[in-house]
Short mmCIF file of C-alpha atoms in Angstrom, two decimals:
data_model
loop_
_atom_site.label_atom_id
_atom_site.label_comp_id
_atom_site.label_asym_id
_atom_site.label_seq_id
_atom_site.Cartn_x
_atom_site.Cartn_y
_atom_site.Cartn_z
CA UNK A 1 0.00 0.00 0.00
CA UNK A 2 2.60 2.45 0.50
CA UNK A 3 4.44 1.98 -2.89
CA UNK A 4 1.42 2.60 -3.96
CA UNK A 5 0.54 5.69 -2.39
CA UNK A 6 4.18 6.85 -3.28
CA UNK A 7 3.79 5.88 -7.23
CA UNK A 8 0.18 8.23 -6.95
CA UNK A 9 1.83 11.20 -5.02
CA UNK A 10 2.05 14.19 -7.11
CA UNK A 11 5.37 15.95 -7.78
CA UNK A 12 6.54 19.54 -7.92
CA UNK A 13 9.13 19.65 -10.41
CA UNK A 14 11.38 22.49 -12.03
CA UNK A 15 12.94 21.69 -15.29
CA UNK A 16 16.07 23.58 -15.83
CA UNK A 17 16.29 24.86 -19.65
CA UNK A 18 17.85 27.67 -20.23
CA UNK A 19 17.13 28.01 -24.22
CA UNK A 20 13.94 27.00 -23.85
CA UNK A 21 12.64 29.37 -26.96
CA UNK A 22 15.12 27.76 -29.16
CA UNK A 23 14.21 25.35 -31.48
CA UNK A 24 16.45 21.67 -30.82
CA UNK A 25 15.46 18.18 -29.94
CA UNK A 26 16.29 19.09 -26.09
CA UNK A 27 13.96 22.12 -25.72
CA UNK A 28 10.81 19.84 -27.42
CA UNK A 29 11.95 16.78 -25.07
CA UNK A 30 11.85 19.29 -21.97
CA UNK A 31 8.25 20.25 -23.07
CA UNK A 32 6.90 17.17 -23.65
CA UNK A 33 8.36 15.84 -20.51
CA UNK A 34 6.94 19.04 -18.70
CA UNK A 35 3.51 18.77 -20.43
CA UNK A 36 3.07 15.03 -20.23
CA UNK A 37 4.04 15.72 -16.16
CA UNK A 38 1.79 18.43 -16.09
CA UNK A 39 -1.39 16.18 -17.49
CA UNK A 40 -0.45 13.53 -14.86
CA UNK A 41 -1.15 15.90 -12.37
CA UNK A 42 2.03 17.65 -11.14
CA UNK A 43 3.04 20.61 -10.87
CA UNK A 44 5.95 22.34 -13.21
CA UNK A 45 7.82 24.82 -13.67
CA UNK A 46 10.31 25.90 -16.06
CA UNK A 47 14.05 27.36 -15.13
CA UNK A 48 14.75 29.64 -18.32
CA UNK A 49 16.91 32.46 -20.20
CA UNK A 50 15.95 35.86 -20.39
CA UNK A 51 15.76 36.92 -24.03
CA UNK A 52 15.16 40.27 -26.19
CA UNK A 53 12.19 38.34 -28.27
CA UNK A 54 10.35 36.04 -25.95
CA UNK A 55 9.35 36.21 -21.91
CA UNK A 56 6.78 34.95 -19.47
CA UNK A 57 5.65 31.37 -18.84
CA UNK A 58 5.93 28.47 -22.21
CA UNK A 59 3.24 26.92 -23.29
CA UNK A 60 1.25 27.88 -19.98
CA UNK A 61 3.77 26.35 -17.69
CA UNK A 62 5.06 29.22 -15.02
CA UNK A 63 8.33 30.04 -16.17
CA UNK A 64 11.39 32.01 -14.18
CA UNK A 65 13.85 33.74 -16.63
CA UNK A 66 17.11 35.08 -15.53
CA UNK A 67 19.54 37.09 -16.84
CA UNK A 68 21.78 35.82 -20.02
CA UNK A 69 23.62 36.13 -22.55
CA UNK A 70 23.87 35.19 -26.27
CA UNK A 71 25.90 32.19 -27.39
CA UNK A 72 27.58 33.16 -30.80
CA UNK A 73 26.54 31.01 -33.58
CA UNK A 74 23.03 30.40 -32.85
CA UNK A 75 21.37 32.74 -35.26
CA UNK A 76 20.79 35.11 -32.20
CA UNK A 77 18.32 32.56 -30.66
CA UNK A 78 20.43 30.68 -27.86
CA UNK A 79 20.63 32.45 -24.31
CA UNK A 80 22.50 31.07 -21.51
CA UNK A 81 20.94 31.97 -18.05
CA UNK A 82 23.10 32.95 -14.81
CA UNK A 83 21.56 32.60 -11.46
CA UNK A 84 22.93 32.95 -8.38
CA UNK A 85 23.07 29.95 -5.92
CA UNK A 86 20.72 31.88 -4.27
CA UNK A 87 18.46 32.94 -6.52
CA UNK A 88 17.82 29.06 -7.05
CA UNK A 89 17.46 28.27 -3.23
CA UNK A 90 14.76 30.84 -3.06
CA UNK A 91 12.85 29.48 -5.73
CA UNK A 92 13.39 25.96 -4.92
CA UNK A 93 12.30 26.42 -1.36
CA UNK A 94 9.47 28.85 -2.20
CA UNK A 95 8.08 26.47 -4.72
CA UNK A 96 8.14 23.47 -2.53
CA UNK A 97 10.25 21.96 -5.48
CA UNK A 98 10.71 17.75 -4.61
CA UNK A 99 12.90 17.27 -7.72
CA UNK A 100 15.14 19.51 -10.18
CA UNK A 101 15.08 18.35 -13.76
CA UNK A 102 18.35 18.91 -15.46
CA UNK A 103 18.24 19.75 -19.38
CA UNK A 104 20.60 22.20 -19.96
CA UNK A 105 23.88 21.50 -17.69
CA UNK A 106 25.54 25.02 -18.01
CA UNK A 107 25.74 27.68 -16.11
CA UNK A 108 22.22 27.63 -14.90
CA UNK A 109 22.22 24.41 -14.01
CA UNK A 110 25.18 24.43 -11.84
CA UNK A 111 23.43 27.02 -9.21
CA UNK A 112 20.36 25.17 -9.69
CA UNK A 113 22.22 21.50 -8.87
CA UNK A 114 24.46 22.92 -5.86
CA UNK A 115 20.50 24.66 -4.60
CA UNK A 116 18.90 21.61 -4.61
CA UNK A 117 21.93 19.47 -2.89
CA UNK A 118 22.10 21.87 -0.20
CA UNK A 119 18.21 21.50 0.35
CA UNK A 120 18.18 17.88 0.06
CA UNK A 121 16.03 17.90 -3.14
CA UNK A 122 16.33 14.64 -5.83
CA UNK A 123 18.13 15.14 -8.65
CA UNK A 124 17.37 14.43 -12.63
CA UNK A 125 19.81 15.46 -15.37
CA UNK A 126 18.85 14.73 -18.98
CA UNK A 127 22.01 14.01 -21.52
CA UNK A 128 20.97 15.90 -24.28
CA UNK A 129 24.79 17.62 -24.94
CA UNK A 130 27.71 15.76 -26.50
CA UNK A 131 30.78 17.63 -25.48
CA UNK A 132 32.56 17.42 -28.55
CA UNK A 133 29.73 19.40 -30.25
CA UNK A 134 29.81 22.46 -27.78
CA UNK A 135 33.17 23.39 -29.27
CA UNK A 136 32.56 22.70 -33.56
CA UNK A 137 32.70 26.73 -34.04
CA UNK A 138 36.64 26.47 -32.48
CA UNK A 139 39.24 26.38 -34.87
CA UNK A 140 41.25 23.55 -33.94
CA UNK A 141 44.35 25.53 -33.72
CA UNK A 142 42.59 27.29 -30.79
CA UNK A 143 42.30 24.28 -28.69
CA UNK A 144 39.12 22.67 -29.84
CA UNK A 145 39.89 18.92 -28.80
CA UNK A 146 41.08 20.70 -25.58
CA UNK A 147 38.18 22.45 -24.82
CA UNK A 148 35.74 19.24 -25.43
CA UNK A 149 37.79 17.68 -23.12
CA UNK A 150 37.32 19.66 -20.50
CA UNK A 151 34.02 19.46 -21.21
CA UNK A 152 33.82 16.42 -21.04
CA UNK A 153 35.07 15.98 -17.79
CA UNK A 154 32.62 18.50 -16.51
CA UNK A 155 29.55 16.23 -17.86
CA UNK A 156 31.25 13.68 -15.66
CA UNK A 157 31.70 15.50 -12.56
CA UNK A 158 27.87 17.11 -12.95
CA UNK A 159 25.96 13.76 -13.62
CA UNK A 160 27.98 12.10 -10.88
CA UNK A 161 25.95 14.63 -8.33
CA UNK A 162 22.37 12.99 -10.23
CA UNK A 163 20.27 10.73 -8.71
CA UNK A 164 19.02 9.69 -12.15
CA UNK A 165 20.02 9.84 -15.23
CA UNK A 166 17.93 10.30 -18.51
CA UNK A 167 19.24 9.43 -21.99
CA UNK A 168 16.43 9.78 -25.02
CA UNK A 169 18.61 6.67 -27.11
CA UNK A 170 21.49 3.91 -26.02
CA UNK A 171 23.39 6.14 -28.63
CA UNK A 172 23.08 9.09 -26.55
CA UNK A 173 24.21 6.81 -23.38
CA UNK A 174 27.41 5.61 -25.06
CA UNK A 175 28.57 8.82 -26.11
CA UNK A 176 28.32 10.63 -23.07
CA UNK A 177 30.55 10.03 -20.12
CA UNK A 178 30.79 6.30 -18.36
CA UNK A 179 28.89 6.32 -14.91
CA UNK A 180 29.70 3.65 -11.98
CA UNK A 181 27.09 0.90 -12.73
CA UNK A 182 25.03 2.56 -9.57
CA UNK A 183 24.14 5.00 -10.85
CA UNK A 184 20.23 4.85 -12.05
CA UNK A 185 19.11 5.55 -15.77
CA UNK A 186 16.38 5.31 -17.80
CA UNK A 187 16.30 5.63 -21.90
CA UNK A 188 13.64 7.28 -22.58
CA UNK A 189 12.97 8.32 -26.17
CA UNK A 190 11.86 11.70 -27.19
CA UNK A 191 9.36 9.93 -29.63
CA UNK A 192 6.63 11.23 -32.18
CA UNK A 193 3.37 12.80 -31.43
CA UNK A 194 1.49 10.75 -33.28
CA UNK A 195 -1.96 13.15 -33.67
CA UNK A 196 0.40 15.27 -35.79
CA UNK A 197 2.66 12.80 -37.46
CA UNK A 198 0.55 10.01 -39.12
CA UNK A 199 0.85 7.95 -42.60
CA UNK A 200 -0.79 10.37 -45.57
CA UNK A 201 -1.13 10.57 -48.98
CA UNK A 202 2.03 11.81 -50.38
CA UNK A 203 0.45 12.66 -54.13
CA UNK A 204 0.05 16.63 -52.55
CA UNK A 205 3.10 16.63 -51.49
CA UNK A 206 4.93 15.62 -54.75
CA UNK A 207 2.63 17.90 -56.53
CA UNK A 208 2.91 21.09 -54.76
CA UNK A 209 6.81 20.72 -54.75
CA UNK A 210 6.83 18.65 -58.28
CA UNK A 211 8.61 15.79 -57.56
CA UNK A 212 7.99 13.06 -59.26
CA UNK A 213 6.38 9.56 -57.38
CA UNK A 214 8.73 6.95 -59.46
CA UNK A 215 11.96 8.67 -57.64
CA UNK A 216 13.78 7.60 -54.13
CA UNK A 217 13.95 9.90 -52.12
CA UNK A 218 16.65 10.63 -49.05
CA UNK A 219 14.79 13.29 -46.80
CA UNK A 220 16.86 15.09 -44.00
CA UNK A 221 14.77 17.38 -41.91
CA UNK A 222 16.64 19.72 -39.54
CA UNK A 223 18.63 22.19 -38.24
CA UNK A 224 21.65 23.12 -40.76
CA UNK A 225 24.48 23.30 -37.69
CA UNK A 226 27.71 21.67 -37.80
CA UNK A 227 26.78 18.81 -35.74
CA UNK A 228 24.32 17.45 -37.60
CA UNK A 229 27.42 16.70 -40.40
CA UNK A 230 24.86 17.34 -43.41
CA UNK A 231 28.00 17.55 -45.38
CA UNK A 232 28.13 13.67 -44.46
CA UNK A 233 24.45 13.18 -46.32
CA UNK A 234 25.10 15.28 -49.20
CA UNK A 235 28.98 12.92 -49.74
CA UNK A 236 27.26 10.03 -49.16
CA UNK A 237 24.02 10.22 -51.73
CA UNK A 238 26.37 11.46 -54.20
CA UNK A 239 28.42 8.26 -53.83
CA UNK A 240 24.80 6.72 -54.41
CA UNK A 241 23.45 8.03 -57.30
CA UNK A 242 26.13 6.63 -59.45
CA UNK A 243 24.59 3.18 -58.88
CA UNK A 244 20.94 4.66 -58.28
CA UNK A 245 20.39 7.29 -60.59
CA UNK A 246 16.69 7.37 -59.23
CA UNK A 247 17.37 8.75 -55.94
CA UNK A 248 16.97 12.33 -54.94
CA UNK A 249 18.24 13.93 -51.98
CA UNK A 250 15.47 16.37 -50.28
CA UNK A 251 16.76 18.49 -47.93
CA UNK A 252 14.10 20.62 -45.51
CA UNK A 253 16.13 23.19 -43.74
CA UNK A 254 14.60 24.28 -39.87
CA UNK A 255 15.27 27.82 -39.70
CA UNK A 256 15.25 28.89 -35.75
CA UNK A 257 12.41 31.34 -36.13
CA UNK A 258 10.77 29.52 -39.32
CA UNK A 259 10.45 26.05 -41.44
CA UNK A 260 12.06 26.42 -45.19
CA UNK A 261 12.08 23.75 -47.58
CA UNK A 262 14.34 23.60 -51.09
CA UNK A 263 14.75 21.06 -53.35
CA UNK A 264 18.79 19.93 -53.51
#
């Protein structure tokens, strides 16, 4: 009976985010985890950036924004928040906060994480960051290896103060840094909403953008950043074609602010 009671108890939770107007893989996992918490009954609330073009709560969740600043590269989208240790005590303790959800493990996070030890709160951080793609925009000759390094050992040190870990794919859990086999994890894909994203008629499609049905097509859909190595696709279909003449690379480019699509 009392497992029970504890698996019904309702949680408050802050989720610590600090892009969370940015459009990635990591900010829609941290609002689906928020909003699929949220419909469960608990309470959320969001640990965010202060930025020129967006403030108050996401997506009707109560949001706290903190100063920032802009992380080059980024199209001028992706803020970094910087919170004092006690700035996070207050709001942990004034929200009544039973665990601290990790996304983002910067700045931010690092008040948020020594807050929460220091009031005895449980601790969640979500591997979402590779540390050798933090440093792609560093010329090598500038220490890029170096710096992911470092990084990397950082990653270590913060997920070794988790009680949990989260990793959306066993991909994501071998690249990120080795934990003692203690420590607890879940893999827990970011998956597909499946109201929105559901087998249809592709005729439309092919007709509005003229492509014809008898082709193969390679689609990429994403963010054009370094890390996603699109240079990688567009070597690798060329290397195709010359056996496969009927395949067609399709390339739909996700602008931060907008969707684009063009043919390649």
């Amino acid at each position: 009976m009392e497992n029970a009671a504890a698996a019904d108890r309702k949680l408050n939770i802050a989720m610590v985010c600090d892009p969370i107007d940015y459009k990635a893989g990591s900010i829609v996992s941290t609002l689906r985890f928020s909003e699929r918490l949220v419909s469960r009954g608990n309470k959320v609330i969001l640990i965010a950036a202060k930025t020129p073009y967006a403030s108050g709560d996401v997506n009707g969740i109560k949001t706290y924004r903190f100063r920032s600043i802009l992380i080059p590269k980024t199209e001028g989208k992706f803020y970094l928040a910087f919170p004092t240790i006690a700035d996070a005590k207050k709001i942990l303790a004034e929200e009544k906060i039973d665990i601290l959800h990790i996304i983002i493990p910067f700045g931010c996070s690092f008040s948020f994480m020594k807050a929460a030890k220091a009031l005895g709160i449980k601790i969640v951080m979500h591997s979402h960051t590779q540390a050798e793609n933090v440093f792609l925009h560093v010329p090598k000759f500038l220490g890029r290896e170096e710096l992911s390094n470092i990084f990397s050992d950082y990653l270590s040190w913060m997920y070794k103060n988790a009680d949990a870990l989260v990793y959306p794919t066993e991909f994501a859990r071998e690249k990120s840094p080795k934990m003692d086999a203690s420590m607890k994890y879940e893999i827990i894909s970011n998956g597909v909403d499946d109201s929105i994203f559901k087998p249809m008629d592709p005729a439309p499609f092919f007709k509005e953008y003229r492509l014809s049905p008898d082709m193969k097509y390679v689609l990429f859909v994403g963010r054009l950043h370094p890390e996603k190595s699109i240079d990688t696709l567009i070597r690798a279909v060329s290397e195709i074609t010359k056996e496969r003449p009927d395949v067609c690379t399709l390339i739909i480019a996700m602008a931060i602010s907008e969707a684009s699509s063009k043919r390649s």
